Amino acid sequence: MKQLQDSRRIHFIFPVALASLLLLGSARFILDYLKNNEYHFRWQSYFSAENKVRPKIPILVSNDEIIEDGCNVFDGQWIWDNVTYPLYREDSCPFLVKQSTCQRNGRPDSLYQNWRWQPNGCNLPRFNALKLLEILRDKRLMFVGDSIQRGMFESMVCLVQSALPDGRKKSMERIPPRKVFTIQEFNASIEYYWAPFLIESISDHATNHTVRKRLVKLDEIAKHSKQWEGVDFLVFESYVWWMYKPSINATYGSSSDVQEFNVTTAYRLAMETWANWIESSINPNKQKVFFVTMSPTHLWSWEWSPERDGNCFNESYPIEGSYWGTGSNQEIMSIVKKITKSLKVNVQLLNITQMSEYRKDGHSSIYGERQGKLLTKEQRLDPKTYSDCIHWCLPGVPDAWNEILYAILLQDYR
Ligand SMILES: *[C@@H]1O[C@H](CO)[C@@H](O)[C@H](O)[C@H]1NC(C)=O
Ligand SMILES: *[C@@H]1O[C@H](CO)[C@@H](O)[C@H](O)[C@H]1NC(C)=O
Ligand SMILES: *[C@@H]1O[C@H](CO)[C@@H](O)[C@H](O)[C@H]1NC(C)=O
Ligand SMILES: *[C@@H]1O[C@H](CO)[C@@H](O)[C@H](O)[C@H]1NC(C)=O
Ligand SMILES: *[C@@H]1O[C@H](CO)[C@@H](O)[C@H](O)[C@H]1NC(C)=O
Ligand SMILES: *[C@@H]1O[C@H](CO)[C@@H](O)[C@H](O)[C@H]1NC(C)=O
Ligand SMILES: *[C@@H]1O[C@H](CO)[C@@H](O)[C@H](O)[C@H]1NC(C)=O
């Protein structure tokens, strides 16, 4: 309880944002995401079976797979379950980037893979890849955002591909700033689109972008949005890139007039630009839009254990009891709430912040990467500087976000 009060007391954003992002900025590991050595090769025709489309089978959705009316699936707890979790194995999914393969990178414990998200008011359906693929038949599912969103994309790809028998044709193509995973039998694709601010910025190049120098164009989105047009399921996310400093250089109105904007103001203006595009371009009868709320960071262990002065490194268990870290900014949360509510097009919120707040154990820490490379031995000896407490190991927390996304898609399908 005391802990909770402490963290609530410091809920003003800037010292927090500053501390976290200067730390990150000086460590320079964070947001260099798509930078990944394998970028240039394609996983075309990963398996070489015939390119046949599987006959359509209507899927049966039983009553116990439906989320009960009024149940808030984001309110719940993590239950230890080493029998059914993880839902796939790290080494059986060739599509994971180094940032998430914590076991391969040497993480000694794997308990973080064995937690199931259990909503308080109802049950989630068990993830069924074939049902999901039937829902995605002749359709596109696209995740748009930064590298955290890329983690969610990879998690979805792994969840799906682990259930496809070998020999089934699937491919991963890299068409920067997109990645496209295609399941030919269903003519379905699961895609990722790099747009760390959603609106246009100087960080939009998928592999070559500055980390410290930022400039956003708060009223420009067309360069990206034209590539989102007509996508059946769009899942958006944008947060951590904004939180580098209390203000951000931006243009608004005139593309040559660069000014410093308060980050909260800038975020609101960017979300309005995004919302205008949603209103003018989404056909709610054919398309569905999701927005993922901020993914929490675990940068200061004194927030959950007052006696410790570290970060997420060496954390093996979730936090028990109520907890909300100061890294998850409430003002940004209310902007998201207000703007998505005011839209005529229904945007479904995936409010994953609270559930993920508990998971101090789920981050890559020193078993991730930094600028496309694993940490050196020396860097690993200095977890205070080099731990990545932003990104998540896979299998792990983002799988639960996708289980919820799946539950909603299944419900809508019925
Ligand atoms: C699963 O967890 C239980 C309880 O912690 C433990 O006794 C058991 O050995 C574990 N089983 C496996 C396969 O790890
Ligand atoms: C495959 O899906 C796309 C939409 O993602 C659709 O435009 C196309 O017609 C589909 N192809 C077939 C053969 O059904
Ligand atoms: C990355 O971008 C900078 C500035 O646009 C450019 O000078 C540099 O050559 C680029 N590097 C690569 C490897 O493309
Ligand atoms: C905005 O840009 C100017 C000029 O490049 C720079 O001096 C200033 O630090 C930048 N502001 C922020 C908040 O990054
Ligand atoms: C930025 O704007 C927010 C919301 O209007 C306000 O709470 C905050 O104090 C402002 N920060 C600065 C540094 O001006
Ligand atoms: C990790 O935590 C355990 C206790 O939970 C402690 O015994 C161990 O020394 C810690 N390891 C490091 C490298 O800090
Ligand atoms: C998300 O859930 C938290 C509580 O877990 C709540 O405080 C917040 O307002 C919710 N956000 C939105 C955008 O609804």
Short mmCIF file of C-alpha atoms and ligand atoms in Angstrom, two decimals:
data_model
loop_
_atom_site.label_atom_id
_atom_site.label_comp_id
_atom_site.label_asym_id
_atom_site.label_seq_id
_atom_site.Cartn_x
_atom_site.Cartn_y
_atom_site.Cartn_z
CA MET A 1 0.00 0.00 0.00
CA LYS A 2 2.79 2.38 0.93
CA GLN A 3 4.44 1.58 -2.35
CA LEU A 4 1.32 2.43 -4.20
CA GLN A 5 1.04 5.77 -2.47
CA ASP A 6 4.64 6.54 -3.24
CA SER A 7 4.17 5.92 -6.90
CA ARG A 8 0.91 7.82 -7.02
CA ARG A 9 2.53 10.76 -5.36
CA ILE A 10 5.05 11.15 -8.13
CA HIS A 11 2.61 11.09 -10.93
CA PHE A 12 3.71 14.32 -12.50
CA ILE A 13 5.18 13.37 -15.75
CA PHE A 14 8.29 15.23 -16.55
CA PRO A 15 10.89 14.34 -14.02
CA VAL A 16 9.86 10.81 -14.69
CA ALA A 17 9.89 11.00 -18.41
CA LEU A 18 13.15 12.83 -18.26
CA ALA A 19 14.86 10.42 -15.98
CA SER A 20 13.76 7.43 -17.96
CA LEU A 21 14.53 8.80 -21.30
CA LEU A 22 17.80 10.39 -20.50
CA LEU A 23 18.83 7.10 -19.06
CA LEU A 24 17.66 5.43 -22.19
CA GLY A 25 19.08 8.12 -24.35
CA SER A 26 22.49 7.82 -22.83
CA ALA A 27 22.37 4.09 -22.92
CA ARG A 28 21.17 4.55 -26.49
CA PHE A 29 19.76 1.12 -26.67
CA ILE A 30 16.17 1.83 -26.95
CA LEU A 31 14.45 2.67 -29.98
CA ASP A 32 16.69 1.34 -32.63
CA TYR A 33 14.35 -1.30 -33.49
CA LEU A 34 14.04 -2.55 -36.89
CA LYS A 35 17.75 -2.33 -37.09
CA ASN A 36 18.41 -5.92 -37.40
CA ASN A 37 21.10 -7.60 -39.33
CA GLU A 38 18.86 -9.99 -41.12
CA TYR A 39 16.86 -7.21 -42.60
CA HIS A 40 17.84 -7.79 -46.14
CA PHE A 41 16.96 -11.36 -46.62
CA ARG A 42 13.57 -12.72 -47.27
CA TRP A 43 11.98 -15.74 -45.87
CA GLN A 44 10.18 -16.29 -49.09
CA SER A 45 8.68 -19.69 -49.51
CA TYR A 46 9.70 -20.77 -46.12
CA PHE A 47 8.07 -24.06 -46.75
CA SER A 48 7.65 -25.22 -50.27
CA ALA A 49 4.32 -26.98 -50.35
CA GLU A 50 1.94 -26.23 -53.14
CA ASN A 51 0.27 -22.89 -53.05
CA LYS A 52 -3.25 -24.16 -52.50
CA VAL A 53 -6.02 -22.39 -50.74
CA ARG A 54 -7.64 -24.45 -48.05
CA PRO A 55 -11.37 -24.93 -48.44
CA LYS A 56 -13.38 -22.68 -46.21
CA ILE A 57 -14.68 -24.28 -43.06
CA PRO A 58 -17.13 -22.25 -41.02
CA ILE A 59 -15.79 -22.04 -37.51
CA LEU A 60 -17.77 -23.04 -34.54
CA VAL A 61 -17.66 -20.64 -31.67
CA SER A 62 -19.00 -22.22 -28.53
CA ASN A 63 -20.65 -20.25 -25.77
CA ASP A 64 -17.74 -20.69 -23.44
CA GLU A 65 -15.48 -19.01 -25.99
CA ILE A 66 -17.49 -15.83 -25.80
CA ILE A 67 -16.55 -13.05 -23.41
CA GLU A 68 -19.44 -12.55 -21.02
CA ASP A 69 -21.35 -9.33 -21.37
CA GLY A 70 -19.88 -6.54 -19.33
CA CYS A 71 -16.72 -8.43 -18.41
CA ASN A 72 -13.62 -6.23 -18.42
CA VAL A 73 -11.00 -8.68 -19.68
CA PHE A 74 -8.21 -6.26 -18.78
CA ASP A 75 -9.03 -6.48 -15.10
CA GLY A 76 -7.60 -9.67 -13.66
CA GLN A 77 -4.51 -11.46 -12.48
CA TRP A 78 -1.63 -13.58 -13.66
CA ILE A 79 -2.02 -17.25 -12.74
CA TRP A 80 0.89 -19.66 -12.62
CA ASP A 81 0.35 -22.27 -15.34
CA ASN A 82 3.37 -24.26 -16.44
CA VAL A 83 1.15 -26.94 -17.96
CA THR A 84 -0.42 -25.01 -20.83
CA TYR A 85 2.00 -22.09 -21.06
CA PRO A 86 3.94 -20.97 -23.01
CA LEU A 87 1.69 -21.34 -26.04
CA TYR A 88 4.70 -21.85 -28.34
CA ARG A 89 8.39 -22.34 -27.82
CA GLU A 90 10.97 -19.67 -28.41
CA ASP A 91 13.15 -22.00 -30.46
CA SER A 92 10.26 -23.22 -32.60
CA CYS A 93 9.50 -19.75 -33.92
CA PRO A 94 12.06 -18.63 -36.52
CA PHE A 95 10.51 -15.18 -36.85
CA LEU A 96 11.57 -13.68 -33.56
CA VAL A 97 14.21 -10.96 -33.61
CA LYS A 98 17.06 -10.97 -31.13
CA GLN A 99 15.34 -8.39 -28.99
CA SER A 100 12.88 -11.01 -27.75
CA THR A 101 14.74 -14.32 -27.75
CA CYS A 102 15.82 -14.03 -24.13
CA GLN A 103 16.51 -17.75 -23.64
CA ARG A 104 18.77 -17.97 -26.64
CA ASN A 105 20.49 -14.81 -25.43
CA GLY A 106 21.30 -16.47 -22.13
CA ARG A 107 18.51 -15.60 -19.70
CA PRO A 108 18.85 -18.22 -16.94
CA ASP A 109 15.22 -18.30 -15.72
CA SER A 110 12.16 -19.02 -17.84
CA LEU A 111 9.39 -18.64 -15.28
CA TYR A 112 8.17 -15.53 -17.10
CA GLN A 113 6.81 -17.83 -19.83
CA ASN A 114 4.44 -19.67 -17.53
CA TRP A 115 1.83 -17.10 -16.58
CA ARG A 116 -1.70 -17.08 -17.89
CA TRP A 117 -3.80 -13.92 -17.82
CA GLN A 118 -7.07 -14.59 -15.98
CA PRO A 119 -9.72 -11.86 -16.10
CA ASN A 120 -11.59 -11.48 -12.82
CA GLY A 121 -15.08 -11.54 -14.29
CA CYS A 122 -14.90 -14.23 -16.97
CA ASN A 123 -12.63 -16.60 -18.89
CA LEU A 124 -10.74 -16.03 -22.11
CA PRO A 125 -11.10 -18.61 -24.87
CA ARG A 126 -8.07 -20.76 -25.48
CA PHE A 127 -6.09 -19.44 -28.44
CA ASN A 128 -6.86 -21.47 -31.56
CA ALA A 129 -4.69 -20.59 -34.54
CA LEU A 130 -6.90 -22.29 -37.11
CA LYS A 131 -9.92 -20.36 -35.94
CA LEU A 132 -7.97 -17.13 -36.12
CA LEU A 133 -6.82 -17.96 -39.64
CA GLU A 134 -10.38 -18.66 -40.67
CA ILE A 135 -11.30 -15.21 -39.35
CA LEU A 136 -8.36 -13.75 -41.29
CA ARG A 137 -9.17 -15.61 -44.50
CA ASP A 138 -8.74 -13.22 -47.47
CA LYS A 139 -7.96 -10.49 -44.98
CA ARG A 140 -5.11 -8.45 -43.58
CA LEU A 141 -4.30 -7.83 -39.95
CA MET A 142 -1.80 -5.00 -39.48
CA PHE A 143 0.04 -3.83 -36.37
CA VAL A 144 1.19 -0.21 -36.60
CA GLY A 145 3.59 1.46 -34.20
CA ASP A 146 7.06 1.20 -32.71
CA SER A 147 9.20 -1.75 -31.66
CA ILE A 148 6.87 -2.66 -28.81
CA GLN A 149 4.20 -3.11 -31.40
CA ARG A 150 6.65 -5.16 -33.40
CA GLY A 151 6.85 -7.47 -30.39
CA MET A 152 3.08 -7.86 -30.47
CA PHE A 153 3.25 -8.60 -34.20
CA GLU A 154 5.93 -11.23 -33.72
CA SER A 155 4.01 -12.79 -30.89
CA MET A 156 0.97 -13.12 -33.16
CA VAL A 157 3.07 -14.63 -35.95
CA CYS A 158 4.54 -17.17 -33.53
CA LEU A 159 1.16 -18.03 -32.07
CA VAL A 160 -0.16 -18.71 -35.54
CA GLN A 161 2.79 -20.45 -37.10
CA SER A 162 3.41 -22.83 -34.23
CA ALA A 163 0.01 -24.34 -34.91
CA LEU A 164 0.49 -24.78 -38.64
CA PRO A 165 1.79 -28.20 -39.57
CA ASP A 166 5.18 -28.20 -41.26
CA GLY A 167 5.02 -28.13 -44.99
CA ARG A 168 2.30 -25.51 -45.00
CA LYS A 169 3.26 -22.56 -47.07
CA LYS A 170 3.96 -19.39 -45.18
CA SER A 171 6.39 -16.59 -45.80
CA MET A 172 7.86 -13.52 -44.16
CA GLU A 173 8.69 -10.63 -46.44
CA ARG A 174 10.43 -7.46 -45.46
CA ILE A 175 9.24 -4.48 -47.44
CA PRO A 176 10.38 -1.57 -45.24
CA PRO A 177 8.69 -0.06 -43.36
CA ARG A 178 6.50 -3.17 -43.47
CA LYS A 179 6.94 -6.80 -42.61
CA VAL A 180 4.39 -9.15 -44.06
CA PHE A 181 3.72 -12.67 -42.89
CA THR A 182 1.54 -14.51 -45.37
CA ILE A 183 -0.31 -17.75 -44.85
CA GLN A 184 -1.06 -18.79 -48.42
CA GLU A 185 -3.58 -21.50 -47.62
CA PHE A 186 -5.87 -18.89 -46.14
CA ASN A 187 -4.78 -15.99 -48.32
CA ALA A 188 -4.30 -14.19 -45.03
CA SER A 189 -1.60 -11.84 -43.88
CA ILE A 190 -0.34 -10.57 -40.56
CA GLU A 191 1.64 -7.39 -41.05
CA TYR A 192 3.71 -4.86 -39.21
CA TYR A 193 4.17 -1.23 -40.14
CA TRP A 194 6.87 0.91 -38.53
CA ALA A 195 5.52 4.35 -37.56
CA PRO A 196 6.79 5.12 -34.06
CA PHE A 197 4.76 8.34 -33.76
CA LEU A 198 1.89 7.24 -36.06
CA ILE A 199 2.11 10.66 -37.69
CA GLU A 200 5.09 11.53 -39.87
CA SER A 201 8.49 12.17 -38.32
CA ILE A 202 12.17 12.04 -39.12
CA SER A 203 12.29 8.62 -37.45
CA ASP A 204 10.18 6.88 -40.05
CA HIS A 205 12.95 5.10 -41.88
CA ALA A 206 12.66 1.52 -40.76
CA THR A 207 16.33 0.87 -40.26
CA ASN A 208 18.18 4.16 -40.36
CA HIS A 209 16.68 6.68 -37.97
CA THR A 210 18.05 8.97 -35.32
CA VAL A 211 17.28 8.12 -31.76
CA ARG A 212 18.07 11.37 -29.99
CA LYS A 213 17.10 13.90 -32.58
CA ARG A 214 13.38 14.00 -33.02
CA LEU A 215 11.11 16.05 -35.22
CA VAL A 216 7.46 15.22 -35.67
CA LYS A 217 4.98 16.62 -38.15
CA LEU A 218 1.86 16.80 -36.07
CA ASP A 219 -0.56 17.38 -38.90
CA GLU A 220 0.89 15.02 -41.47
CA ILE A 221 0.03 11.37 -41.75
CA ALA A 222 -0.72 10.68 -45.42
CA LYS A 223 2.62 9.09 -46.22
CA HIS A 224 1.80 6.34 -43.74
CA SER A 225 -1.96 6.22 -43.89
CA LYS A 226 -2.11 5.54 -47.57
CA GLN A 227 -0.49 2.22 -46.78
CA TRP A 228 -3.13 1.45 -44.16
CA GLU A 229 -6.05 1.98 -46.49
CA GLY A 230 -8.43 -0.91 -46.80
CA VAL A 231 -6.67 -3.07 -44.19
CA ASP A 232 -9.32 -5.21 -42.49
CA PHE A 233 -7.94 -5.14 -38.95
CA LEU A 234 -5.70 -2.30 -37.84
CA VAL A 235 -3.99 -2.32 -34.45
CA PHE A 236 -2.31 0.98 -33.52
CA GLU A 237 0.12 1.88 -30.73
CA SER A 238 2.41 4.85 -29.97
CA TYR A 239 3.84 6.01 -26.69
CA VAL A 240 7.42 5.60 -25.64
CA TRP A 241 9.00 7.59 -28.47
CA TRP A 242 7.12 10.65 -27.27
CA MET A 243 8.51 10.44 -23.78
CA TYR A 244 12.09 11.34 -24.44
CA LYS A 245 12.00 14.90 -23.11
CA PRO A 246 9.24 17.16 -21.72
CA SER A 247 9.03 18.88 -25.06
CA ILE A 248 9.50 17.83 -28.62
CA ASN A 249 10.36 19.65 -31.80
CA ALA A 250 7.42 19.66 -34.14
CA THR A 251 5.75 21.35 -37.04
CA TYR A 252 2.06 22.13 -37.12
CA GLY A 253 0.31 24.18 -39.75
CA SER A 254 3.42 25.25 -41.56
CA SER A 255 5.90 22.58 -42.50
CA SER A 256 8.86 24.95 -42.26
CA ASP A 257 8.06 26.41 -38.84
CA VAL A 258 9.69 24.13 -36.26
CA GLN A 259 8.67 24.79 -32.66
CA GLU A 260 9.07 23.09 -29.34
CA PHE A 261 5.78 21.62 -28.15
CA ASN A 262 4.88 20.32 -24.73
CA VAL A 263 4.78 16.54 -25.22
CA THR A 264 1.23 16.23 -23.94
CA THR A 265 0.05 18.87 -26.35
CA ALA A 266 2.00 17.31 -29.19
CA TYR A 267 0.56 13.87 -28.44
CA ARG A 268 -2.96 15.25 -28.43
CA LEU A 269 -2.49 17.04 -31.75
CA ALA A 270 -0.98 13.91 -33.30
CA MET A 271 -3.85 11.79 -32.06
CA GLU A 272 -6.30 14.30 -33.53
CA THR A 273 -4.58 14.00 -36.91
CA TRP A 274 -4.78 10.24 -36.61
CA ALA A 275 -8.44 10.43 -35.55
CA ASN A 276 -9.30 12.60 -38.56
CA TRP A 277 -7.85 9.98 -40.82
CA ILE A 278 -9.81 7.25 -39.05
CA GLU A 279 -13.05 9.20 -39.42
CA SER A 280 -12.51 9.96 -43.07
CA SER A 281 -11.09 6.67 -44.27
CA ILE A 282 -12.34 3.75 -42.22
CA ASN A 283 -15.37 1.87 -43.38
CA PRO A 284 -16.78 0.47 -40.14
CA ASN A 285 -18.74 -2.19 -42.00
CA LYS A 286 -15.61 -3.71 -43.42
CA GLN A 287 -12.79 -2.64 -41.16
CA LYS A 288 -12.04 -2.82 -37.49
CA VAL A 289 -9.66 -0.57 -35.57
CA PHE A 290 -7.89 -1.25 -32.28
CA PHE A 291 -5.68 0.98 -30.18
CA VAL A 292 -3.20 -0.50 -27.72
CA THR A 293 -2.59 1.64 -24.63
CA MET A 294 0.92 2.26 -23.35
CA SER A 295 3.15 -0.67 -22.59
CA PRO A 296 4.63 -0.14 -19.14
CA THR A 297 8.33 0.14 -18.40
CA HIS A 298 10.06 -1.12 -15.26
CA LEU A 299 13.02 1.18 -14.99
CA TRP A 300 13.19 1.82 -11.25
CA SER A 301 12.90 -1.08 -8.84
CA TRP A 302 12.33 1.25 -5.89
CA GLU A 303 8.84 1.69 -7.26
CA TRP A 304 7.94 -1.91 -6.37
CA SER A 305 10.59 -2.69 -3.74
CA PRO A 306 11.51 0.51 -1.94
CA GLU A 307 14.77 -0.95 -0.65
CA ARG A 308 16.19 -1.73 -4.08
CA ASP A 309 17.92 0.67 -6.40
CA GLY A 310 17.96 -1.23 -9.68
CA ASN A 311 15.57 -1.92 -12.50
CA CYS A 312 13.82 -4.92 -14.09
CA PHE A 313 17.04 -6.91 -14.18
CA ASN A 314 16.98 -10.15 -12.14
CA GLU A 315 13.23 -9.95 -11.55
CA SER A 316 11.69 -13.41 -11.84
CA TYR A 317 8.15 -12.91 -10.54
CA PRO A 318 5.25 -10.61 -11.29
CA ILE A 319 4.28 -7.90 -8.84
CA GLU A 320 1.47 -8.94 -6.52
CA GLY A 321 -1.21 -6.53 -5.44
CA SER A 322 -2.09 -3.22 -6.96
CA TYR A 323 0.66 -1.39 -8.79
CA TRP A 324 0.96 1.38 -11.34
CA GLY A 325 4.41 2.67 -12.22
CA THR A 326 5.20 6.32 -12.79
CA GLY A 327 6.37 5.53 -16.32
CA SER A 328 2.76 5.09 -17.46
CA ASN A 329 1.55 8.60 -17.94
CA GLN A 330 -2.04 9.26 -16.92
CA GLU A 331 -2.36 12.39 -19.02
CA ILE A 332 -1.50 10.44 -22.16
CA MET A 333 -3.99 7.80 -21.06
CA SER A 334 -6.75 10.36 -20.78
CA ILE A 335 -5.92 11.81 -24.20
CA VAL A 336 -6.26 8.34 -25.69
CA LYS A 337 -9.52 7.80 -23.85
CA LYS A 338 -11.02 11.13 -24.87
CA ILE A 339 -10.06 10.93 -28.51
CA THR A 340 -11.08 7.32 -29.09
CA LYS A 341 -14.40 7.96 -27.33
CA SER A 342 -15.19 11.02 -29.42
CA LEU A 343 -14.86 9.14 -32.69
CA LYS A 344 -17.89 8.07 -34.68
CA VAL A 345 -15.94 5.04 -35.87
CA ASN A 346 -15.68 2.46 -33.12
CA VAL A 347 -12.07 2.10 -32.01
CA GLN A 348 -11.65 -0.75 -29.60
CA LEU A 349 -9.14 -0.07 -26.86
CA LEU A 350 -6.77 -2.82 -25.86
CA ASN A 351 -6.09 -1.42 -22.42
CA ILE A 352 -3.09 -3.59 -21.63
CA THR A 353 -1.33 -1.13 -19.34
CA GLN A 354 -2.52 -2.33 -15.95
CA MET A 355 -2.14 -6.04 -16.69
CA SER A 356 1.38 -5.50 -17.97
CA GLU A 357 2.33 -3.25 -15.03
CA TYR A 358 2.50 -6.37 -12.87
CA ARG A 359 5.06 -8.00 -15.15
CA LYS A 360 8.35 -6.59 -13.98
CA ASP A 361 9.74 -10.06 -14.75
CA GLY A 362 8.82 -10.04 -18.43
CA HIS A 363 11.36 -7.65 -19.96
CA SER A 364 14.45 -8.52 -21.97
CA SER A 365 16.72 -6.79 -19.42
CA ILE A 366 20.31 -7.68 -20.33
CA TYR A 367 19.21 -10.53 -22.59
CA GLY A 368 18.02 -8.28 -25.35
CA GLU A 369 19.85 -6.26 -27.92
CA ARG A 370 21.21 -2.84 -28.37
CA GLN A 371 21.50 -1.34 -31.81
CA GLY A 372 21.13 -4.70 -33.46
CA LYS A 373 23.72 -6.45 -31.32
CA LEU A 374 23.53 -8.54 -28.20
CA LEU A 375 25.14 -6.93 -25.19
CA THR A 376 28.82 -7.58 -24.62
CA LYS A 377 30.03 -9.39 -21.52
CA GLU A 378 31.12 -6.08 -20.01
CA GLN A 379 27.76 -4.46 -20.67
CA ARG A 380 26.00 -7.40 -19.04
CA LEU A 381 27.99 -6.81 -15.90
CA ASP A 382 26.40 -3.36 -15.70
CA PRO A 383 22.65 -4.04 -15.73
CA LYS A 384 21.90 -0.68 -14.19
CA THR A 385 22.98 1.03 -17.37
CA TYR A 386 22.24 -1.59 -19.98
CA SER A 387 19.03 -3.39 -19.01
CA ASP A 388 16.21 -3.05 -21.48
CA CYS A 389 13.16 -2.67 -19.27
CA ILE A 390 10.91 -1.56 -22.14
CA HIS A 391 10.79 -4.51 -24.52
CA TRP A 392 9.42 -7.94 -23.64
CA CYS A 393 10.79 -11.45 -23.97
CA LEU A 394 8.80 -13.84 -26.17
CA PRO A 395 7.00 -16.07 -25.46
CA GLY A 396 5.73 -13.71 -22.80
CA VAL A 397 3.52 -10.78 -21.97
CA PRO A 398 2.56 -9.73 -25.55
CA ASP A 399 1.10 -13.21 -26.09
CA ALA A 400 -1.56 -12.37 -23.53
CA TRP A 401 -2.38 -9.13 -25.38
CA ASN A 402 -2.91 -11.23 -28.50
CA GLU A 403 -5.05 -13.75 -26.68
CA ILE A 404 -7.34 -10.87 -25.80
CA LEU A 405 -7.26 -9.53 -29.35
CA TYR A 406 -8.13 -13.02 -30.54
CA ALA A 407 -11.03 -13.26 -28.08
CA ILE A 408 -12.48 -10.01 -29.41
CA LEU A 409 -12.06 -11.00 -33.05
CA LEU A 410 -13.72 -14.34 -32.34
CA GLN A 411 -16.61 -12.63 -30.62
CA ASP A 412 -17.10 -10.23 -33.53
CA TYR A 413 -16.90 -13.08 -36.02
CA ARG A 414 -19.82 -14.73 -34.35
C1 LIG B 1 5.26 -26.72 -12.51
O1 LIG B 1 5.11 -25.95 -11.34
C2 LIG B 1 4.93 -26.72 -10.17
C3 LIG B 1 4.61 -25.77 -9.04
O2 LIG B 1 5.54 -24.74 -8.97
C4 LIG B 1 6.20 -27.56 -9.92
O3 LIG B 1 6.02 -28.34 -8.78
C5 LIG B 1 6.44 -28.43 -11.14
O4 LIG B 1 7.67 -29.13 -10.98
C6 LIG B 1 6.49 -27.61 -12.41
N1 LIG B 1 6.54 -28.49 -13.55
C7 LIG B 1 7.36 -28.31 -14.56
C8 LIG B 1 7.26 -29.26 -15.69
O5 LIG B 1 8.19 -27.41 -14.56
C1 LIG B 2 -6.80 -12.52 -51.08
O1 LIG B 2 -7.05 -11.51 -50.10
C2 LIG B 2 -7.07 -10.20 -50.63
C3 LIG B 2 -7.33 -9.24 -49.48
O2 LIG B 2 -6.37 -9.38 -48.48
C4 LIG B 2 -8.16 -10.06 -51.66
O3 LIG B 2 -8.12 -8.78 -52.22
C5 LIG B 2 -7.97 -11.12 -52.75
O4 LIG B 2 -9.08 -11.08 -53.63
C6 LIG B 2 -7.90 -12.50 -52.13
N1 LIG B 2 -7.58 -13.48 -53.18
C7 LIG B 2 -8.36 -14.49 -53.43
C8 LIG B 2 -7.89 -15.43 -54.49
O5 LIG B 2 -9.43 -14.68 -52.85
C1 LIG B 3 21.29 7.03 -42.73
O1 LIG B 3 20.73 8.32 -42.86
C2 LIG B 3 21.66 9.38 -42.87
C3 LIG B 3 20.91 10.71 -42.86
O2 LIG B 3 19.78 10.65 -43.66
C4 LIG B 3 22.58 9.23 -44.09
O3 LIG B 3 23.52 10.26 -44.10
C5 LIG B 3 23.27 7.87 -44.02
O4 LIG B 3 24.05 7.66 -45.16
C6 LIG B 3 22.26 6.75 -43.88
N1 LIG B 3 22.95 5.50 -43.62
C7 LIG B 3 22.67 4.38 -44.27
C8 LIG B 3 23.46 3.18 -43.86
O5 LIG B 3 21.80 4.31 -45.12
C1 LIG B 4 14.81 21.42 -30.97
O1 LIG B 4 15.74 21.69 -32.00
C2 LIG B 4 16.75 22.62 -31.60
C3 LIG B 4 17.61 22.91 -32.83
O2 LIG B 4 17.99 21.73 -33.47
C4 LIG B 4 17.57 22.01 -30.46
O3 LIG B 4 18.55 22.91 -30.04
C5 LIG B 4 16.62 21.69 -29.31
O4 LIG B 4 17.33 21.04 -28.28
C6 LIG B 4 15.49 20.79 -29.78
N1 LIG B 4 14.53 20.60 -28.73
C7 LIG B 4 14.22 19.42 -28.22
C8 LIG B 4 13.15 19.41 -27.18
O5 LIG B 4 14.72 18.38 -28.60
C1 LIG B 5 2.33 20.30 -20.60
O1 LIG B 5 0.93 20.29 -20.71
C2 LIG B 5 0.28 19.58 -19.68
C3 LIG B 5 -1.19 19.51 -20.01
O2 LIG B 5 -1.67 20.73 -20.44
C4 LIG B 5 0.55 20.24 -18.35
O3 LIG B 5 -0.04 19.48 -17.33
C5 LIG B 5 2.04 20.27 -18.14
O4 LIG B 5 2.32 20.97 -16.96
C6 LIG B 5 2.73 20.96 -19.30
N1 LIG B 5 4.15 20.83 -19.10
C7 LIG B 5 4.98 21.82 -19.32
C8 LIG B 5 6.43 21.53 -19.06
O5 LIG B 5 4.62 22.92 -19.67
C1 LIG B 6 19.35 -12.00 -8.27
O1 LIG B 6 18.43 -12.10 -7.18
C2 LIG B 6 18.71 -13.14 -6.26
C3 LIG B 6 17.64 -13.14 -5.21
O2 LIG B 6 16.38 -13.07 -5.77
C4 LIG B 6 20.07 -12.93 -5.64
O3 LIG B 6 20.37 -14.01 -4.79
C5 LIG B 6 21.11 -12.82 -6.75
O4 LIG B 6 22.35 -12.51 -6.18
C6 LIG B 6 20.73 -11.76 -7.73
N1 LIG B 6 21.68 -11.78 -8.84
C7 LIG B 6 22.30 -10.72 -9.27
C8 LIG B 6 23.29 -10.93 -10.38
O5 LIG B 6 22.08 -9.61 -8.83
C1 LIG B 7 -7.26 1.66 -18.83
O1 LIG B 7 -7.42 1.02 -17.59
C2 LIG B 7 -6.99 1.78 -16.47
C3 LIG B 7 -7.19 0.95 -15.24
O2 LIG B 7 -6.64 -0.27 -15.38
C4 LIG B 7 -7.78 3.05 -16.37
O3 LIG B 7 -7.29 3.83 -15.32
C5 LIG B 7 -7.65 3.83 -17.66
O4 LIG B 7 -8.45 4.97 -17.65
C6 LIG B 7 -8.04 2.96 -18.84
N1 LIG B 7 -7.74 3.68 -20.07
C7 LIG B 7 -8.61 3.98 -21.01
C8 LIG B 7 -8.08 4.73 -22.17
O5 LIG B 7 -9.76 3.67 -20.94
#
